[in-house]
Amino acid sequence: MRLRGFFLPSLKPRPFLPPRPAPSNQRRARLSDGPAPRPLIGPDVLVQGRSFPRDDFTNVTPRILEKVGVNLHNEKQHPLWVIKERIKEHFYSSYVGRWGNPLFSVHDNLSPVVTVQQNFDRSKNIKKYYYLYFSFSFHRTTMLRAHTSAHQRELVSAGLDAFLLAGDVYRRDEIDSSHYPVFHQMEGVRLFSDHELFSSVDGGQVLSLFEGSGWRTEQKQQVHTLETVKLLEFNLKDTLRSLVLTLFGPEVELRWVECFFPFTHPSFELEVRFRGQWLEVLGCGIMEQQILHSAGAGHKVGWAFGLGLERLAMVLFDIPDIRLFWSRDERFLRQFRGDDLHRPIRFQPLSRFPPLHNDISFWIPDSFSQNDFFDLVRNIGGDLVEQVTLLDQFTHPKTGRRSECYRIVYRHMERTLTQEEVRTTHEQIERAAESELGVHGRY
Ligand code: FA5
Ligand code: MG
C-alpha cells in the first residue's frame, strides 16, 4: 500500500519522467566527448556528484539539472557577476566593523540542493518547485532551493551576524522574456544585540528587544517591543535605499509595499520606478524570532532581504530577454567585460531574429497543470522557446471534457531558425505531452 497519497493528498504521483531518450544536447555530448557521461536522471538523480533515488515526486528535468553548478554569478565579467560585485563593493565600503574590517561576509558557493525545511516550504508544491527526493521527514525531502532564504538558518547557526549570500534558485513558472526556471538571488541578513540596536539612541539603555506579554499585530511579532521593530525597520529600509541609490543613481524613485513571507514579519517589497514602470526588485522584513531561536541566536533580533539579480541587471544594463543571461555568444558576453567595475554599461542588442510560432491544442486530464506543460516545453525546446501563452480554453458542452490551446513562440537569440527545426521540436513536444502528461492531442 502507498501511504504517501493518504497523508499528503495534494502530492499525487504523476507520470512525469518516464524513461526517454536523452535530449539532443546530451546525445551530442556523448558523441563528441569520449566516454558516455552518466545520465543526469536514471534510477537515480545525479546532482553535482551526489546521487538521489528517483521516486514518484522527482520532477527535476535534465535541462534543469544541466544548469546546477554553472553558477553564472561566479563567472567573472558575466553581467550577473558584475551586479553581484557592485553590491558586494557597496556593502564592503559602507559597513565596516570596529577594526575596519567589512561587516558583511559574502557566500556564493552553497549547494542549491536543500531540504524542504530549509526552503521554508511546508506545502511541498510540485507545481511550483523542483523536487529531487521525497521522504516523510522534512529534514530528508530534498529540492532545488526556490530562494536564497533557504540558507538563512544554517548561516546564523554557524555564528554569522551579517552576511550576503548569492546563488542560483529554481522555480517552475510561466515562459516569457522575464521568467526563466533558473534565476539568481542575493540574500542579506543582519543581526543586532540590544547594545548594537539601541546604543545610538538617546536613553537607549532603558530599552529592551523583547517583551513578555505582547501581541502579534500587523506591525510586529509577539515577542518584539515596538521600539525594536521600528529601529530594525528603519535600519533595513535605510540600508536598502542606499544600495538602490548606489546602483541606479540618485534620480531613482522608490516605493515600499507591504507583503507577506513566512520567515519575516512585518514584510515589505521594494519597487523601483525605472523608465516609467514600477518594478519589484526585492522582498525583505524582520526575521521571525522563532528562526533565530532555532539557530541558537534567540537573544538577538535581525532583518533579512532577498533581491533578484536578473531583475536588477535587466533594468540597469537594458537586457531585454532573460534567456540572454545563459548565452555563450561573444557578442553578448564581451559587452560586460572591462577593468572598471563601475563603468556605465548599456547593452547593444544583437540583431533580432524573426520568430516562428506554432499552436498546440489538446484535451486535458484532471491532473493537468500548466507548469508541467511549461516545464516539458522548456525541457524539449530549451532556449529556442521565447514564450508560451494560453490562447483558448474550451469545455465540451456534452462530455464536460476540457481542452486548451497554447501558442509557442520560437526564436533563437543568435541566429535565424529554420521551419524544419521548429517543426521537429514542435512535434517532439506534441508527442511528449501525450506520453508524459496524458493529454489527447487535437492535432
Ligand atoms: C523571495 O524569494 C524571498 N525569499 C525574499 C525575502 C528574503 C523576503 C528575505 C524576506 C526576507 P520573491 O519571491 O518575491 O521573494 O523574490 C525576490 C526577488 O527575486 C523578486 O523581488 C525579484 O526581484 C526576483 N524574482 C522573483 N521571481 C523571479 C523570476 N521568476 N524571474 C526573475 N526574478 C525573479
Ligand atoms: Mg515577490
Short mmCIF file of N, CA and C in Angstrom, two decimals, residues 51-183:
data_model
loop_
_atom_site.label_atom_id
_atom_site.label_comp_id
_atom_site.label_asym_id
_atom_site.label_seq_id
_atom_site.Cartn_x
_atom_site.Cartn_y
_atom_site.Cartn_z
N SER A 51 24.03 11.44 -5.48
CA SER A 51 23.01 10.64 -6.12
C SER A 51 21.77 10.57 -5.23
N PHE A 52 20.60 10.83 -5.82
CA PHE A 52 19.35 10.77 -5.05
C PHE A 52 18.44 9.74 -5.71
N PRO A 53 17.86 8.81 -4.92
CA PRO A 53 16.97 7.85 -5.56
C PRO A 53 15.79 8.58 -6.17
N ARG A 54 15.48 8.26 -7.43
CA ARG A 54 14.35 8.92 -8.09
C ARG A 54 13.06 8.26 -7.61
N ASP A 55 12.06 9.06 -7.29
CA ASP A 55 10.78 8.49 -6.90
C ASP A 55 9.65 9.23 -7.61
N ASP A 56 8.41 8.93 -7.20
CA ASP A 56 7.26 9.49 -7.93
C ASP A 56 7.19 11.01 -7.84
N PHE A 57 7.90 11.59 -6.90
CA PHE A 57 7.80 13.04 -6.72
C PHE A 57 8.94 13.79 -7.37
N THR A 58 9.89 13.02 -7.89
CA THR A 58 11.02 13.66 -8.57
C THR A 58 10.49 14.40 -9.79
N ASN A 59 10.64 15.68 -9.84
CA ASN A 59 10.14 16.41 -11.01
C ASN A 59 11.20 17.31 -11.64
N VAL A 60 12.47 17.15 -11.24
CA VAL A 60 13.52 17.90 -11.95
C VAL A 60 13.67 17.30 -13.34
N THR A 61 14.12 18.11 -14.27
CA THR A 61 14.30 17.63 -15.64
C THR A 61 15.80 17.73 -15.99
N PRO A 62 16.24 16.98 -16.99
CA PRO A 62 17.67 17.06 -17.36
C PRO A 62 18.09 18.49 -17.69
N ARG A 63 17.22 19.23 -18.36
CA ARG A 63 17.53 20.62 -18.73
C ARG A 63 17.85 21.48 -17.50
N ILE A 64 17.10 21.23 -16.44
CA ILE A 64 17.30 21.99 -15.21
C ILE A 64 18.59 21.53 -14.54
N LEU A 65 18.79 20.20 -14.49
CA LEU A 65 19.98 19.70 -13.81
C LEU A 65 21.27 20.15 -14.50
N GLU A 66 21.18 20.35 -15.84
CA GLU A 66 22.37 20.84 -16.55
C GLU A 66 22.83 22.21 -16.03
N LYS A 67 21.88 22.95 -15.45
CA LYS A 67 22.22 24.32 -15.02
C LYS A 67 22.81 24.34 -13.60
N VAL A 68 22.61 23.22 -12.87
CA VAL A 68 23.11 23.20 -11.50
C VAL A 68 24.64 23.16 -11.55
N GLY A 69 25.26 24.08 -10.81
CA GLY A 69 26.71 24.10 -10.79
C GLY A 69 27.31 25.04 -11.83
N VAL A 70 26.49 25.58 -12.73
CA VAL A 70 27.03 26.52 -13.72
C VAL A 70 27.43 27.83 -13.02
N ASN A 71 26.62 28.27 -12.07
CA ASN A 71 26.96 29.43 -11.24
C ASN A 71 27.35 30.67 -12.05
N LEU A 72 26.43 31.15 -12.86
CA LEU A 72 26.72 32.33 -13.69
C LEU A 72 27.18 33.51 -12.85
N HIS A 73 26.67 33.59 -11.62
CA HIS A 73 27.01 34.73 -10.77
C HIS A 73 28.47 34.71 -10.34
N ASN A 74 29.15 33.56 -10.56
CA ASN A 74 30.57 33.48 -10.19
C ASN A 74 31.48 33.55 -11.41
N GLU A 75 30.87 33.72 -12.59
CA GLU A 75 31.67 33.77 -13.81
C GLU A 75 32.15 35.20 -14.01
N LYS A 76 33.45 35.39 -13.89
CA LYS A 76 33.99 36.76 -13.93
C LYS A 76 33.52 37.50 -15.18
N GLN A 77 33.07 38.72 -15.01
CA GLN A 77 32.64 39.63 -16.09
C GLN A 77 31.28 39.27 -16.69
N HIS A 78 30.65 38.24 -16.21
CA HIS A 78 29.28 37.99 -16.63
C HIS A 78 28.40 39.09 -16.02
N PRO A 79 27.31 39.52 -16.71
CA PRO A 79 26.52 40.62 -16.14
C PRO A 79 25.99 40.33 -14.72
N LEU A 80 25.70 39.07 -14.41
CA LEU A 80 25.22 38.78 -13.06
C LEU A 80 26.36 38.91 -12.04
N TRP A 81 27.55 38.58 -12.50
CA TRP A 81 28.73 38.76 -11.65
C TRP A 81 28.98 40.26 -11.43
N VAL A 82 28.82 41.04 -12.50
CA VAL A 82 29.06 42.49 -12.37
C VAL A 82 28.11 43.08 -11.32
N ILE A 83 26.84 42.71 -11.39
CA ILE A 83 25.86 43.21 -10.42
C ILE A 83 26.24 42.74 -9.00
N LYS A 84 26.55 41.46 -8.90
CA LYS A 84 26.91 40.91 -7.59
C LYS A 84 28.11 41.66 -7.00
N GLU A 85 29.12 41.91 -7.84
CA GLU A 85 30.32 42.59 -7.34
C GLU A 85 30.01 44.04 -6.94
N ARG A 86 29.14 44.69 -7.70
CA ARG A 86 28.79 46.08 -7.34
C ARG A 86 28.10 46.10 -5.97
N ILE A 87 27.22 45.11 -5.75
CA ILE A 87 26.50 45.07 -4.46
C ILE A 87 27.50 44.78 -3.33
N LYS A 88 28.38 43.79 -3.59
CA LYS A 88 29.40 43.45 -2.57
C LYS A 88 30.22 44.67 -2.21
N GLU A 89 30.66 45.38 -3.25
CA GLU A 89 31.53 46.52 -3.01
C GLU A 89 30.81 47.59 -2.20
N HIS A 90 29.54 47.79 -2.51
CA HIS A 90 28.77 48.77 -1.75
C HIS A 90 28.73 48.39 -0.27
N PHE A 91 28.44 47.13 0.01
CA PHE A 91 28.37 46.69 1.41
C PHE A 91 29.75 46.74 2.08
N TYR A 92 30.80 46.32 1.34
CA TYR A 92 32.14 46.35 1.92
C TYR A 92 32.54 47.77 2.31
N SER A 93 32.21 48.73 1.44
CA SER A 93 32.70 50.08 1.75
C SER A 93 31.78 50.83 2.71
N SER A 94 30.50 50.46 2.77
CA SER A 94 29.58 51.24 3.61
C SER A 94 29.48 50.72 5.04
N TYR A 95 29.77 49.45 5.25
CA TYR A 95 29.57 48.88 6.59
C TYR A 95 30.85 48.20 7.04
N VAL A 96 31.55 48.88 7.97
CA VAL A 96 32.81 48.30 8.45
C VAL A 96 32.73 48.10 9.96
N GLY A 97 33.43 47.08 10.41
CA GLY A 97 33.46 46.76 11.83
C GLY A 97 34.42 47.66 12.59
N ARG A 98 34.59 47.37 13.86
CA ARG A 98 35.40 48.20 14.74
C ARG A 98 36.84 48.29 14.27
N TRP A 99 37.33 47.23 13.63
CA TRP A 99 38.75 47.20 13.22
C TRP A 99 38.89 47.53 11.74
N GLY A 100 37.87 48.11 11.16
CA GLY A 100 37.95 48.48 9.75
C GLY A 100 37.66 47.31 8.81
N ASN A 101 37.30 46.18 9.37
CA ASN A 101 37.01 45.01 8.54
C ASN A 101 35.58 45.09 8.01
N PRO A 102 35.32 44.49 6.83
CA PRO A 102 33.94 44.52 6.34
C PRO A 102 33.02 43.78 7.30
N LEU A 103 31.84 44.37 7.54
CA LEU A 103 30.91 43.78 8.50
C LEU A 103 30.24 42.54 7.90
N PHE A 104 29.93 42.62 6.60
CA PHE A 104 29.19 41.53 5.95
C PHE A 104 30.16 40.55 5.31
N SER A 105 30.01 39.27 5.62
CA SER A 105 30.78 38.26 4.89
C SER A 105 29.96 37.87 3.66
N VAL A 106 30.65 37.38 2.63
CA VAL A 106 29.95 37.05 1.38
C VAL A 106 30.10 35.57 1.06
N HIS A 107 28.99 34.93 0.70
CA HIS A 107 28.99 33.49 0.40
C HIS A 107 28.33 33.31 -0.95
N ASP A 108 29.03 32.61 -1.87
CA ASP A 108 28.39 32.46 -3.17
C ASP A 108 28.60 31.08 -3.75
N ASN A 109 28.83 30.12 -2.89
CA ASN A 109 29.09 28.79 -3.42
C ASN A 109 28.37 27.68 -2.66
N LEU A 110 27.23 28.00 -2.06
CA LEU A 110 26.50 26.96 -1.32
C LEU A 110 25.66 26.15 -2.30
N SER A 111 25.61 24.85 -2.07
CA SER A 111 24.88 23.97 -2.99
C SER A 111 23.39 24.33 -2.99
N PRO A 112 22.77 24.33 -4.19
CA PRO A 112 21.33 24.63 -4.25
C PRO A 112 20.45 23.47 -3.81
N VAL A 113 21.03 22.33 -3.48
CA VAL A 113 20.22 21.21 -3.00
C VAL A 113 19.95 21.42 -1.52
N VAL A 114 18.68 21.58 -1.17
CA VAL A 114 18.31 21.86 0.22
C VAL A 114 17.14 20.97 0.63
N THR A 115 16.83 20.96 1.90
CA THR A 115 15.64 20.22 2.34
C THR A 115 14.43 21.16 2.26
N VAL A 116 13.24 20.57 2.27
CA VAL A 116 12.06 21.45 2.21
C VAL A 116 11.99 22.30 3.48
N GLN A 117 12.53 21.79 4.54
CA GLN A 117 12.52 22.57 5.78
C GLN A 117 13.41 23.82 5.61
N GLN A 118 14.59 23.64 5.04
CA GLN A 118 15.46 24.80 4.81
C GLN A 118 14.77 25.83 3.91
N ASN A 119 14.00 25.32 2.96
CA ASN A 119 13.37 26.22 1.98
C ASN A 119 12.11 26.90 2.52
N PHE A 120 11.76 26.62 3.78
CA PHE A 120 10.52 27.12 4.40
C PHE A 120 9.31 26.69 3.57
N ASP A 121 9.38 25.46 3.05
CA ASP A 121 8.34 25.01 2.14
C ASP A 121 7.52 23.92 2.81
N ARG A 122 6.46 24.31 3.46
CA ARG A 122 5.61 23.31 4.11
C ARG A 122 4.64 22.70 3.11
N SER A 123 4.41 23.38 2.01
CA SER A 123 3.36 22.92 1.08
C SER A 123 3.81 21.76 0.21
N LYS A 124 5.08 21.62 0.01
CA LYS A 124 5.63 20.66 -0.97
C LYS A 124 4.81 20.74 -2.26
N ASN A 125 4.91 21.86 -2.90
CA ASN A 125 4.09 22.14 -4.06
C ASN A 125 4.81 21.75 -5.35
N ILE A 126 4.48 20.55 -5.86
CA ILE A 126 5.22 20.08 -7.05
C ILE A 126 4.89 20.89 -8.30
N LYS A 127 3.85 21.73 -8.20
CA LYS A 127 3.58 22.57 -9.36
C LYS A 127 4.52 23.77 -9.41
N LYS A 128 5.01 24.18 -8.23
CA LYS A 128 5.81 25.40 -8.20
C LYS A 128 7.32 25.16 -8.10
N TYR A 129 7.70 24.04 -7.46
CA TYR A 129 9.12 23.86 -7.15
C TYR A 129 9.66 22.58 -7.76
N TYR A 130 10.98 22.43 -7.73
CA TYR A 130 11.63 21.23 -8.26
C TYR A 130 12.10 20.35 -7.10
N TYR A 131 11.59 19.14 -7.07
CA TYR A 131 11.96 18.20 -6.00
C TYR A 131 12.87 17.10 -6.54
N LEU A 132 13.76 16.63 -5.65
CA LEU A 132 14.65 15.54 -6.03
C LEU A 132 14.17 14.24 -5.43
N TYR A 133 13.73 14.29 -4.19
CA TYR A 133 13.50 13.05 -3.48
C TYR A 133 12.55 13.31 -2.33
N PHE A 134 11.55 12.44 -2.17
CA PHE A 134 10.54 12.65 -1.13
C PHE A 134 10.81 11.75 0.07
N SER A 135 10.57 12.30 1.28
CA SER A 135 10.59 11.47 2.48
C SER A 135 9.54 12.03 3.42
N PHE A 136 9.10 11.26 4.37
CA PHE A 136 8.13 11.78 5.32
C PHE A 136 8.77 12.85 6.20
N SER A 137 10.09 12.80 6.30
CA SER A 137 10.76 13.75 7.18
C SER A 137 11.07 15.05 6.42
N PHE A 138 10.76 16.17 7.04
CA PHE A 138 11.08 17.47 6.44
C PHE A 138 12.59 17.62 6.24
N HIS A 139 13.35 16.87 7.09
CA HIS A 139 14.80 17.02 7.04
C HIS A 139 15.40 16.28 5.86
N ARG A 140 14.65 15.32 5.30
CA ARG A 140 15.25 14.49 4.26
C ARG A 140 14.65 14.74 2.88
N THR A 141 13.48 15.34 2.80
CA THR A 141 12.91 15.62 1.48
C THR A 141 13.73 16.74 0.84
N THR A 142 14.27 16.43 -0.32
CA THR A 142 15.20 17.40 -0.91
C THR A 142 14.62 18.05 -2.17
N MET A 143 15.06 19.25 -2.41
CA MET A 143 14.59 20.04 -3.55
C MET A 143 15.71 20.97 -3.99
N LEU A 144 15.49 21.61 -5.14
CA LEU A 144 16.40 22.69 -5.52
C LEU A 144 15.85 23.97 -4.89
N ARG A 145 16.69 24.72 -4.21
CA ARG A 145 16.18 25.88 -3.47
C ARG A 145 15.39 26.81 -4.41
N ALA A 146 14.31 27.36 -3.86
CA ALA A 146 13.48 28.27 -4.64
C ALA A 146 13.82 29.71 -4.29
N HIS A 147 14.65 29.90 -3.29
CA HIS A 147 15.13 31.24 -2.94
C HIS A 147 16.35 31.09 -2.03
N THR A 148 17.16 32.14 -1.96
CA THR A 148 18.37 32.06 -1.14
C THR A 148 18.05 32.12 0.35
N SER A 149 16.80 32.46 0.70
CA SER A 149 16.43 32.46 2.12
C SER A 149 16.60 31.06 2.73
N ALA A 150 16.68 30.03 1.87
CA ALA A 150 16.85 28.66 2.35
C ALA A 150 18.11 28.50 3.20
N HIS A 151 19.04 29.45 3.13
CA HIS A 151 20.28 29.29 3.89
C HIS A 151 20.36 30.20 5.11
N GLN A 152 19.30 30.96 5.35
CA GLN A 152 19.33 31.88 6.50
C GLN A 152 19.72 31.15 7.78
N ARG A 153 18.96 30.07 8.05
CA ARG A 153 19.13 29.43 9.35
C ARG A 153 20.53 28.83 9.51
N GLU A 154 21.03 28.16 8.45
CA GLU A 154 22.33 27.50 8.63
C GLU A 154 23.46 28.51 8.83
N LEU A 155 23.39 29.67 8.16
CA LEU A 155 24.48 30.63 8.32
C LEU A 155 24.39 31.34 9.68
N VAL A 156 23.17 31.56 10.16
CA VAL A 156 23.03 32.13 11.50
C VAL A 156 23.52 31.10 12.52
N SER A 157 23.17 29.83 12.32
CA SER A 157 23.64 28.76 13.23
C SER A 157 25.16 28.71 13.26
N ALA A 158 25.78 29.01 12.13
CA ALA A 158 27.25 28.98 12.07
C ALA A 158 27.86 30.16 12.81
N GLY A 159 27.04 31.05 13.34
CA GLY A 159 27.56 32.14 14.17
C GLY A 159 27.68 33.46 13.43
N LEU A 160 27.17 33.54 12.19
CA LEU A 160 27.32 34.79 11.44
C LEU A 160 26.24 35.81 11.83
N ASP A 161 26.65 37.06 11.97
CA ASP A 161 25.73 38.14 12.35
C ASP A 161 25.34 39.03 11.18
N ALA A 162 26.17 39.02 10.14
CA ALA A 162 25.92 39.89 8.98
C ALA A 162 26.50 39.20 7.76
N PHE A 163 25.65 38.87 6.81
CA PHE A 163 26.19 38.19 5.63
C PHE A 163 25.36 38.47 4.38
N LEU A 164 26.03 38.30 3.25
CA LEU A 164 25.36 38.33 1.94
C LEU A 164 25.56 36.95 1.32
N LEU A 165 24.57 36.51 0.57
CA LEU A 165 24.64 35.16 0.02
C LEU A 165 24.04 35.19 -1.38
N ALA A 166 24.86 34.85 -2.39
CA ALA A 166 24.33 34.85 -3.76
C ALA A 166 24.22 33.42 -4.26
N GLY A 167 23.20 33.13 -5.06
CA GLY A 167 23.08 31.77 -5.58
C GLY A 167 21.99 31.65 -6.62
N ASP A 168 22.05 30.50 -7.32
CA ASP A 168 21.04 30.18 -8.33
C ASP A 168 19.81 29.61 -7.61
N VAL A 169 18.62 29.96 -8.09
CA VAL A 169 17.38 29.46 -7.48
C VAL A 169 16.47 28.92 -8.59
N TYR A 170 15.58 28.02 -8.24
CA TYR A 170 14.85 27.22 -9.22
C TYR A 170 13.36 27.26 -8.96
N ARG A 171 12.57 27.66 -9.96
CA ARG A 171 11.12 27.67 -9.79
C ARG A 171 10.45 27.24 -11.09
N ARG A 172 9.39 26.46 -10.97
CA ARG A 172 8.60 26.09 -12.15
C ARG A 172 7.65 27.26 -12.39
N ASP A 173 7.71 27.80 -13.58
CA ASP A 173 7.00 29.06 -13.78
C ASP A 173 6.57 29.20 -15.23
N GLU A 174 5.91 30.30 -15.52
CA GLU A 174 5.50 30.56 -16.90
C GLU A 174 6.72 30.85 -17.79
N ILE A 175 6.49 30.94 -19.10
CA ILE A 175 7.62 31.17 -20.02
C ILE A 175 7.40 32.48 -20.75
N ASP A 176 8.24 33.46 -20.44
CA ASP A 176 8.25 34.70 -21.23
C ASP A 176 9.58 35.41 -21.02
N SER A 177 9.68 36.66 -21.49
CA SER A 177 11.00 37.30 -21.52
C SER A 177 11.54 37.65 -20.14
N SER A 178 10.70 37.61 -19.09
CA SER A 178 11.24 37.93 -17.76
C SER A 178 11.15 36.76 -16.79
N HIS A 179 10.76 35.59 -17.29
CA HIS A 179 10.70 34.41 -16.41
C HIS A 179 11.56 33.28 -16.99
N TYR A 180 12.41 32.74 -16.15
CA TYR A 180 13.23 31.60 -16.53
C TYR A 180 13.24 30.69 -15.32
N PRO A 181 13.25 29.36 -15.53
CA PRO A 181 13.13 28.48 -14.36
C PRO A 181 14.34 28.52 -13.43
N VAL A 182 15.44 29.07 -13.92
CA VAL A 182 16.61 29.24 -13.06
C VAL A 182 16.96 30.72 -13.06
N PHE A 183 17.00 31.33 -11.91
CA PHE A 183 17.47 32.71 -11.85
C PHE A 183 18.34 32.87 -10.60
#
